[in-house]
XYZ file of C-alpha atoms in Angstrom:
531
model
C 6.460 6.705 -5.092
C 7.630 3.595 -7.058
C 8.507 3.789 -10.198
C 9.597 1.695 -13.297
C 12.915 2.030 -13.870
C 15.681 0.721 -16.366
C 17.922 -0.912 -14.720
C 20.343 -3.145 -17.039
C 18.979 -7.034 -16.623
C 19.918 -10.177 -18.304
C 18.072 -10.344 -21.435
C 18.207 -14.415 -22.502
C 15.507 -16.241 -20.747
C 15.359 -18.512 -17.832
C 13.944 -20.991 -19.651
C 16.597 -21.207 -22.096
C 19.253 -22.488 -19.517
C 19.679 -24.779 -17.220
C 18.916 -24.325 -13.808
C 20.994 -22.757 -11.972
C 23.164 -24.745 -9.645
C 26.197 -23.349 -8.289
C 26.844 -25.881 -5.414
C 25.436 -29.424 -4.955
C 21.725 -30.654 -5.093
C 19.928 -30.488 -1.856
C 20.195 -34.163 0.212
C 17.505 -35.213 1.645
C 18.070 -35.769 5.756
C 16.783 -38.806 7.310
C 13.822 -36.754 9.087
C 10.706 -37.858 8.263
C 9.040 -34.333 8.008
C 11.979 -33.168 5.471
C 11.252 -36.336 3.560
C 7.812 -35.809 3.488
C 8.346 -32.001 2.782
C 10.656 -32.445 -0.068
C 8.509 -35.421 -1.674
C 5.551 -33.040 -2.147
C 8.070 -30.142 -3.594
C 9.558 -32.744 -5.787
C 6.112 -34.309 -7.333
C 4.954 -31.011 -7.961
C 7.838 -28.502 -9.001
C 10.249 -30.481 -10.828
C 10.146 -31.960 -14.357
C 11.701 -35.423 -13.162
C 10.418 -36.037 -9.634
C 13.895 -38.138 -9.200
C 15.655 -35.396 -9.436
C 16.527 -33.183 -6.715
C 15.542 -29.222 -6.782
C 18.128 -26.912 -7.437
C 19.015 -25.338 -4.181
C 17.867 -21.582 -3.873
C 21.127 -20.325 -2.747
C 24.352 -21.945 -1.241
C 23.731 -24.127 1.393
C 26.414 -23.931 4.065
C 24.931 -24.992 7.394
C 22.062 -26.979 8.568
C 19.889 -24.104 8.926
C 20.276 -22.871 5.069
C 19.474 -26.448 4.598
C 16.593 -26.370 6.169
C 15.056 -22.744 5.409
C 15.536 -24.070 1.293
C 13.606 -27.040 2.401
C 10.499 -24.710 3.896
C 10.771 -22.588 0.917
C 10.466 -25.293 -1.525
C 7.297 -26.838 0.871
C 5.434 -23.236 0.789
C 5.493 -22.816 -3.017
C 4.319 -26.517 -3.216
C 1.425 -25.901 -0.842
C 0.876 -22.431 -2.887
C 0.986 -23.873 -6.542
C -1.344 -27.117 -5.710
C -3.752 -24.475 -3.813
C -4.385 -21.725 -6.159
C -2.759 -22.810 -9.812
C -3.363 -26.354 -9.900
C -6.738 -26.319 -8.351
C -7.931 -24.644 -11.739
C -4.778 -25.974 -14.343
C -5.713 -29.484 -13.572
C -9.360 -29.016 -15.184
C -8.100 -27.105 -18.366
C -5.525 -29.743 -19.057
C -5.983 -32.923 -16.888
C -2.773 -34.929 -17.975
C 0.453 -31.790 -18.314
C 2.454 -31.807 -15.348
C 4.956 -29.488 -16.815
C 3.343 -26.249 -15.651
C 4.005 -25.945 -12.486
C 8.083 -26.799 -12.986
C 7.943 -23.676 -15.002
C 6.527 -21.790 -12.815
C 9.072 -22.863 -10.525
C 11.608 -21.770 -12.505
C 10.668 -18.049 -12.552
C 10.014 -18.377 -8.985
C 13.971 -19.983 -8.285
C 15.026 -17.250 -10.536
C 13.038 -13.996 -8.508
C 13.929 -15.461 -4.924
C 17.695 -15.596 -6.214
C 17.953 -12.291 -7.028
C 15.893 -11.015 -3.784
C 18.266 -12.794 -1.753
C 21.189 -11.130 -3.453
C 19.536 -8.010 -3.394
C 18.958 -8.657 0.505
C 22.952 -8.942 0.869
C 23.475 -5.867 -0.665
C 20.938 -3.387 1.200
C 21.182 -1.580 4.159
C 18.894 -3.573 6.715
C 20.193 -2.006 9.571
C 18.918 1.475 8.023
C 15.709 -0.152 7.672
C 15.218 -1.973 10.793
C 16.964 0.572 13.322
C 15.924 4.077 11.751
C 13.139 4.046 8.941
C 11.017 1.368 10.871
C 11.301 3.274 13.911
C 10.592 6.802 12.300
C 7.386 5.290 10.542
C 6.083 4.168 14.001
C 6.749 6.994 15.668
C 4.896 9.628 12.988
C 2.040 6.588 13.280
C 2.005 7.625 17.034
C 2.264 11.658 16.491
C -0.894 11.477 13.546
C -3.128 8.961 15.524
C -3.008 12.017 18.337
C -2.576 14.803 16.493
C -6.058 13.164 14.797
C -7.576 12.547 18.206
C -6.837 16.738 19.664
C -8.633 17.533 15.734
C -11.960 15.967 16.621
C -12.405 18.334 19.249
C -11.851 21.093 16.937
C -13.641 23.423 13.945
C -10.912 20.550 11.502
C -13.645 17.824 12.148
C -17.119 19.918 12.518
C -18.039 19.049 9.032
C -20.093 15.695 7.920
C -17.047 14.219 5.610
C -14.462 14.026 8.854
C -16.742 12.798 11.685
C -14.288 9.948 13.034
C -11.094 9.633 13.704
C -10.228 7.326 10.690
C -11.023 10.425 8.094
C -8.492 13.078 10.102
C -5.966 10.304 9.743
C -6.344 9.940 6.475
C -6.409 13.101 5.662
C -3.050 13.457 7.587
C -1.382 10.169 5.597
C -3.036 9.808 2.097
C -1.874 7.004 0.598
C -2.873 6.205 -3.374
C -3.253 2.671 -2.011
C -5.946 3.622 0.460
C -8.902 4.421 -0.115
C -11.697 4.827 2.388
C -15.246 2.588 1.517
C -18.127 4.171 3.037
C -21.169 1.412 3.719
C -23.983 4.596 2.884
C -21.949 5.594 -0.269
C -24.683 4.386 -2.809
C -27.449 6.252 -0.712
C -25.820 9.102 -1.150
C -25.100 9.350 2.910
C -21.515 9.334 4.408
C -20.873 6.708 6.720
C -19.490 8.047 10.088
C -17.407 4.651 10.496
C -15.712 4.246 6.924
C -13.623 1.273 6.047
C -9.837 1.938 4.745
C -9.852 -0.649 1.849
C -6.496 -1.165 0.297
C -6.799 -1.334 -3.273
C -5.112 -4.893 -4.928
C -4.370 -2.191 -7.940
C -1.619 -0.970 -6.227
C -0.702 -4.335 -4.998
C -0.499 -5.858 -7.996
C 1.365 -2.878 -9.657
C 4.243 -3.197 -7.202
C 4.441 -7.124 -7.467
C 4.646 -6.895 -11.415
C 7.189 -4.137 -11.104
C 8.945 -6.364 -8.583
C 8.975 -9.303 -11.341
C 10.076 -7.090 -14.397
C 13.430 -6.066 -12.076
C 14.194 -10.040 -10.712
C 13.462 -11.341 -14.123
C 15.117 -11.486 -17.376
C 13.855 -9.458 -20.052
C 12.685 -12.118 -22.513
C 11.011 -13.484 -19.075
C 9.311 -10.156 -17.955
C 8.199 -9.809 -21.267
C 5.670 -12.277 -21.067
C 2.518 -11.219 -19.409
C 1.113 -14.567 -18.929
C 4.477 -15.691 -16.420
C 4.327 -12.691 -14.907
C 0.233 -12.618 -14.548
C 0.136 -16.259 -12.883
C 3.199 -15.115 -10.611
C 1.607 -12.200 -9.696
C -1.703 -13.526 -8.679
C -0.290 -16.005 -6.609
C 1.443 -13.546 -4.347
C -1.535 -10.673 -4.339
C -4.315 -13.225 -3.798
C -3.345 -15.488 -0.768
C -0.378 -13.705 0.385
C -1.114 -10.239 0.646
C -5.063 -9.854 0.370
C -5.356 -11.845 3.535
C -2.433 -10.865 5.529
C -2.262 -7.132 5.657
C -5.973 -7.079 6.546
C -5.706 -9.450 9.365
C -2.146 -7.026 10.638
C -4.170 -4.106 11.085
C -6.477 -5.307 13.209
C -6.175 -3.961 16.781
C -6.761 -7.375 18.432
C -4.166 -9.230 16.294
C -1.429 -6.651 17.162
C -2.512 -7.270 20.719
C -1.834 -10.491 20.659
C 1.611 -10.569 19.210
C 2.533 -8.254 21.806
C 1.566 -10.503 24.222
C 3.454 -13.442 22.630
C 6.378 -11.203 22.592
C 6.466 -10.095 26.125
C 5.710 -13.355 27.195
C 3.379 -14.421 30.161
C 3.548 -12.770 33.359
C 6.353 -13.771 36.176
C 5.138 -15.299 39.183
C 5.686 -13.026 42.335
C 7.104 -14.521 45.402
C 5.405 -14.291 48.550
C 5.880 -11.727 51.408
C 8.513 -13.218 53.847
C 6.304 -13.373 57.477
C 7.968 -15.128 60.198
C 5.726 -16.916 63.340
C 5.865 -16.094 66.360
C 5.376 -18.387 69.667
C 1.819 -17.876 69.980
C 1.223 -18.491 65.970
C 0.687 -15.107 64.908
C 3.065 -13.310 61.923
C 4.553 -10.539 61.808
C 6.813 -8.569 59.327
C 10.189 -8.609 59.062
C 11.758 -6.006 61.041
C 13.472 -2.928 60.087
C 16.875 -3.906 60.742
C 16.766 -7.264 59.183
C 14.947 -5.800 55.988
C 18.039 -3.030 55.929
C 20.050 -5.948 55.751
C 18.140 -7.759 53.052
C 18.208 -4.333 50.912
C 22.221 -3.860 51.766
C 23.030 -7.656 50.751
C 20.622 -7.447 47.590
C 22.772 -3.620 46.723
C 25.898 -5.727 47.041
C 25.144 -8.614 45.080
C 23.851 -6.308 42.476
C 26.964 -4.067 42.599
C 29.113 -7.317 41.890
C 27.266 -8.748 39.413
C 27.767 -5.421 37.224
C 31.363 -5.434 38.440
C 31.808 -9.170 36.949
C 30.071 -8.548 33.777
C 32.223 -5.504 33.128
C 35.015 -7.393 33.619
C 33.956 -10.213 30.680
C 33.126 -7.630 28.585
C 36.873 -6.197 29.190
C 38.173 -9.324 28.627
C 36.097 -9.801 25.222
C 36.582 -6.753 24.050
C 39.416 -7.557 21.714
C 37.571 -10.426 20.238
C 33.954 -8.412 19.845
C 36.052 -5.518 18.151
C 37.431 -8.237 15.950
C 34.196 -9.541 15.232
C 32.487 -6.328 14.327
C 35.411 -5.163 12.178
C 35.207 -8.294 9.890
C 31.216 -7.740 9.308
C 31.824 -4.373 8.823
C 31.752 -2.972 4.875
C 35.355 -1.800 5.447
C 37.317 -3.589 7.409
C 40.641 -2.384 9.209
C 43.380 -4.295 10.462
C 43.251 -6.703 13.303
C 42.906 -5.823 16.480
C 45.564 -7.621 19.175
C 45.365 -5.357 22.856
C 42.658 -3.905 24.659
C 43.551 -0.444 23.870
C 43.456 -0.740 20.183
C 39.574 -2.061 20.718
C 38.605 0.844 22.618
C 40.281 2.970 20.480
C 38.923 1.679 17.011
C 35.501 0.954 18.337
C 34.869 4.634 20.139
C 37.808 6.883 19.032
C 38.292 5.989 15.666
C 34.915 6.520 13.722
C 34.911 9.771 15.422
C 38.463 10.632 14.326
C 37.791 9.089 10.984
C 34.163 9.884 9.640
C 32.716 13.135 12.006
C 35.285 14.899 10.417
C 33.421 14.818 6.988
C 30.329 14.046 7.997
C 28.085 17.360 6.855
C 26.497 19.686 9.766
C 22.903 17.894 8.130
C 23.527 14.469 8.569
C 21.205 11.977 10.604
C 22.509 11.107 13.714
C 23.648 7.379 15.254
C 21.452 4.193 14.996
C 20.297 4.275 18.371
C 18.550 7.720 18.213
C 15.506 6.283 16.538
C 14.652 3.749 18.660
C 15.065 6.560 21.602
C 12.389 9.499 19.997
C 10.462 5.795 19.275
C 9.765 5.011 23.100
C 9.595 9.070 24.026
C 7.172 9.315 22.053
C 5.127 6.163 22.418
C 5.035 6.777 25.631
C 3.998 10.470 25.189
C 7.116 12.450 27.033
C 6.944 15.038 24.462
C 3.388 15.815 23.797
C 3.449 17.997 27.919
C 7.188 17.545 29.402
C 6.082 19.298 32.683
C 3.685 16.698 33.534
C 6.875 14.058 33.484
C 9.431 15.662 34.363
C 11.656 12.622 35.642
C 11.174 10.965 32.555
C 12.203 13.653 30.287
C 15.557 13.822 32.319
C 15.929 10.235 31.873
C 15.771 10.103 28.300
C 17.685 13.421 28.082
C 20.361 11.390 30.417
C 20.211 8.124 27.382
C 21.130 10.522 24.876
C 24.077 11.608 26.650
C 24.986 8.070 27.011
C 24.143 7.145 23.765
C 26.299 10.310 22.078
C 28.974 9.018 24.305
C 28.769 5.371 22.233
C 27.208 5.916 19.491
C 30.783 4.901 17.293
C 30.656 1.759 18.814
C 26.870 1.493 18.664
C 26.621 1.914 14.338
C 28.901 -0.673 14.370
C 27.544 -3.016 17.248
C 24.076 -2.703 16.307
C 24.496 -3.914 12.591
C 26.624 -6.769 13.540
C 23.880 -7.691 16.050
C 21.474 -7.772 13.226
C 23.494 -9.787 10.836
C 24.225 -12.711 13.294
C 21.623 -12.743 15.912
C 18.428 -11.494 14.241
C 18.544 -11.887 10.158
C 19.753 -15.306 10.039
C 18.890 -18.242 8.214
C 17.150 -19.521 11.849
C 14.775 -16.653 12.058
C 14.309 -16.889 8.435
C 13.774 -20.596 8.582
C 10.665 -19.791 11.682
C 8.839 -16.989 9.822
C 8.653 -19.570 6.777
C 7.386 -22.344 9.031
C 5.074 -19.826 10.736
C 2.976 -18.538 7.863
C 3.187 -22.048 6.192
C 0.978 -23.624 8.969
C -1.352 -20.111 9.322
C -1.948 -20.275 5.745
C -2.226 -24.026 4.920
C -2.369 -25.733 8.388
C -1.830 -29.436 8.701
C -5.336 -29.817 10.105
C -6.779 -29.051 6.335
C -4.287 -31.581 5.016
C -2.177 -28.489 3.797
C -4.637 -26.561 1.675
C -5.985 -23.065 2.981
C -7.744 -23.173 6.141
C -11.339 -21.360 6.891
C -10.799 -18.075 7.668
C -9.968 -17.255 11.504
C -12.678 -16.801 13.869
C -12.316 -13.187 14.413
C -13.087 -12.413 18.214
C -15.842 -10.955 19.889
C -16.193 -7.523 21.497
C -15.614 -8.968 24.548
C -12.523 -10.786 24.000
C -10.725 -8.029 22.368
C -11.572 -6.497 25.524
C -10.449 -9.008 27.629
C -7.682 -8.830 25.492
C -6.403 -5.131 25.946
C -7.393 -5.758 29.845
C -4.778 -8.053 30.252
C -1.980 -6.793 27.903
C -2.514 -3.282 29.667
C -2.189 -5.340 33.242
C 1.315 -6.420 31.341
C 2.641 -3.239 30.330
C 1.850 -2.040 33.795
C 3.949 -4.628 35.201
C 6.837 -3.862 32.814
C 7.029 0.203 31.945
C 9.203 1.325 35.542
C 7.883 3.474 37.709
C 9.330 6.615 36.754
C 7.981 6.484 33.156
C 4.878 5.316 33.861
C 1.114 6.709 35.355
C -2.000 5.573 35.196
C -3.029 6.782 31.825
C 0.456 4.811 30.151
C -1.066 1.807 29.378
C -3.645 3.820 27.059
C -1.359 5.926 25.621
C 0.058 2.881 24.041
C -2.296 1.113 22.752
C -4.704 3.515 21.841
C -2.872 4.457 18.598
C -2.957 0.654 17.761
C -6.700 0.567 18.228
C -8.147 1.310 15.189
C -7.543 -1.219 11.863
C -8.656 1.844 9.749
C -5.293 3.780 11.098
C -3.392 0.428 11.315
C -3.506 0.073 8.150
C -1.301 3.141 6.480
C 1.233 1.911 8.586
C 1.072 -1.347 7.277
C 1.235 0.000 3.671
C 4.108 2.431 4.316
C 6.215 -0.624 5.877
C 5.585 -2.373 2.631
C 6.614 0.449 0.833
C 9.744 0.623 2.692
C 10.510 -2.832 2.424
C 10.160 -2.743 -1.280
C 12.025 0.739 -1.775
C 14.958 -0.954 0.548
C 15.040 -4.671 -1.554
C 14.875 -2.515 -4.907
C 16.013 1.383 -5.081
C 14.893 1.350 -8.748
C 11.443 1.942 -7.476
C 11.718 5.137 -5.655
C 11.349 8.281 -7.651
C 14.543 9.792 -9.204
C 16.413 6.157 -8.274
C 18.341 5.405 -5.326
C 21.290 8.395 -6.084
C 18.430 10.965 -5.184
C 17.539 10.133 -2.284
C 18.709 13.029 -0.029
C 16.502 15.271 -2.400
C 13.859 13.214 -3.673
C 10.063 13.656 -3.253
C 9.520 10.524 -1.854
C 11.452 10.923 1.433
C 9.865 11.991 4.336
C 12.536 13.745 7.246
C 11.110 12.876 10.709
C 13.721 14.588 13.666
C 16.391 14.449 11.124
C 16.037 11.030 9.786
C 15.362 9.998 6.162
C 12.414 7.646 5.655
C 11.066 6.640 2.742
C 7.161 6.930 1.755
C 4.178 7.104 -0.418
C 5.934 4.369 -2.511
C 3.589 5.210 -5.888
């Protein structure tokens, strides 16, 4: 649940002061498309369009540079879209309401960004995303072995949507029944997710990033609010839950297919082929074993020979660091002896286990390994084998995997490309930067094609030994329905906002071993039902 809570905030208003500027102005680049990016920002959302915007936070490197830049570009394509579209009629000639606006909007992406620093991403990303997914997985087929059953003989749970919602309720989910004002239940209902509830936890977002003479007033806070409810997320978590737009990602993220080589045949005299022989392919597989044997052998020597310098690097990221790290011993030893030595000594019997665990139950059960372990019996001693491996690391892992977050994943790059991504899906250039018709949902037939050939995929990568004929289904039959899609979509809000601001769980961010508003899934804390 999320909850308003009174957290001590600035009380003198934004508007009062200056703006903000703790390093230098932003400089415009000579490329064009900054120019051109930063002349629309500055006609729009400053008070003297000669003047430079205040930069959002310190710029550093290019890539802050240019992430600020996209930032300032999206909230000039979102103001001209949906605020001035209807300001400019009420009063034709002020061009000083927008720069306001701006300045509660510098002021709230300030403080998320700080907030950002100071939370625990890597608990988000590598253990509560993970455990939502997976308990998405376990309902969708708990819901699916409940149709068949006395659970689902009666009119009001006929489908599958209605058992999975009555496994997840969700205040912000409501199911919309097209026979409801007959007085008849629809068999196919429609999980609508009510813009109450979004709106709620955007204003409660406001009143914590805002000061208090600035939350105070309804009117900043309404106009905010709407812009980010309307536009933002009325049209994208409806178009994530649909089966065929997961689909696609996936395939965007796999990437398309490799191309396989052809057999090796060698002619004969007369012109016929023939197959390589025996021998010669015991040779090929003996050559390929070796070459794959010293390839491992090389890259365990770099990694030796890094090690002192990785330890290093992970120490310095790390919330404490120790002392630096000179020899190859004292690597191994800090990085897999000493948070052992250090931290399992006082960690209680209860506590959650390493990082990596998630993401492990994640594929088991995605794959379904646990629902009948006698039918896979290979693959349940392969994953039993990981978590050997992965108790064996897992000091070096909690520290590893957060440092691999902070530079390789959460940076100002990645940032920078989501930015750019939803500015051209949600004002493309093509409609001269103002919202674009609504996409052309597909047909029946290419969301089938669609599954066809992303099942064809997964084929190609789940191995062998994991896999059967039915894996492909298992997979993406929990993904199949934007009725079920959807409470996972709202519980990954929830945990996003819960993560960026603790004030909004129940009983505060001290409480949450005991709370009512964490869920334990395999002995991992997750947060949900976030109001």
């Amino acid at each position: 649940m999320i909850a308003a809570a009174g957290s001590p905030r600035h009380t003198q208003s934004i508007r009062s002061l200056d703006p903000p500027n703790p390093v230098a102005p932003v400089k415009v680049s000579s490329d064009n498309d900054r120019k051109a990016a930063l002349s629309l920002a500055q006609r729009l959302l400053s008070a003297n369009p000669s003047t430079p915007l205040p930069p959002l936070f310190p710029l550093s490197d290019p890539d802050l540079i240019r992430l600020n830049d996209q930032i300032y570009n999206f909230l000039a394509l979102a103001l001209r879209a949906f605020v001035l579209s209807w300001w400019s009629r009420l009063t034709p000639r002020d061009r000083d309401f927008l720069p306001q606006i701006t300045i509660v909007l510098q002021h709230v992406i300030r403080t998320l960004h700080q907030r950002l620093q100071r939370a625990d991403l890597a608990q988000m990303i590598l253990v509560s995303f993970p455990a939502l997914l997976q308990q998405h997985y376990t309902d969708y087929r708990q819901a699916q072995r409940k149709l068949d059953s006395s659970y689902a003989n009666g009119a009001t749970l006929a489908s599958i949507h209605r058992v999975f919602h009555r496994l997840q309720p969700h205040i912000a989910i409501h199911l919309q029944d097209e026979g409801e004002e007959n007085g008849k239940v629809s068999s196919s209902p429609e999980c609508v997710v009510d813009p109450i509830y979004l709106t709620a936890c955007v204003d409660l977002l406001l009143k914590e990033c805002l000061p208090l003479d600035d939350s105070q007033s309804d009117l900043e806070r309404s106009i905010v609010r709407e812009i980010i409810v309307g536009p933002v997320l009325g049209g994208v978590l409806h178009k994530l839950s649909q089966s065929w737009f997961i689909y696609t990602m996936i395939l965007d993220v796999l990437g398309p297919p490799q191309a396989s080589a052809p057999p090796v045949e060698i002619s004969t005299s007369q012109g016929a082929t023939r197959s390589l022989s025996a021998f010669q392919s015991l040779i090929v597989v003996f050559l390929t074993t070796i070459q794959t044997i010293s390839t491992v052998c090389l890259n365990f020597i770099h990694l030796s020979q890094s090690m002192v310098q990785l330890a290093n690097s992970v120490n310095e990221s790390s919330d404490t660091p120790l002392a630096p790290i000179r020899t190859r011993r004292q690597a191994l030893s800090k990085l897999f002896s000493s948070s052992i030595s250090n931290t399992d000594a006082q960690k209680p019997a209860s506590a959650p286990r390493g990082l990596v665990y998630p993401s492990i139950e994640l594929v088991k059960e995605v794959l379904d390994i646990t629902h009948d372990k006698r039918e896979n019996i290979i693959g349940v001693s392969i994953f039993n084998t990981l978590d050997l491996i992965a108790g064996f690391g897992e000091p070096f892992l909690d520290r590893l995997l957060p440092y691999l977050l902070r530079t390789k994943v959460l940076t100002a790059t990645t940032l920078s490309t989501i930015v750019s991504a939803a500015t051209q899906n949600l004002f493309p250039d093509s409609n001269n930067g103002y919202p674009g018709p609504p996409p052309v949902i597909p047909s029946a037939e290419e969301q089938a094609h669609l599954r066809q050939k992303l099942e064809e995929r997964l084929k190609e990568l789940v191995p062998g030994l994991l896999s059967t004929a039915t894996t492909p289904e298992c997979i993406l039959d929990p993904l199949s329905s934007a009725e079920c899609n959807i409470h996972l979509i709202v519980l990954l809000l929830d945990l996003v906002l819960v993560t960026l601001v603790p004030e909004f769980a129940v009983g505060g961010s001290s409480s949450v071993d005991q709370g009512p508003d964490v869920m334990t899934l395999d002995g991992y804390e997750v947060f949900t039902d976030a109001l």
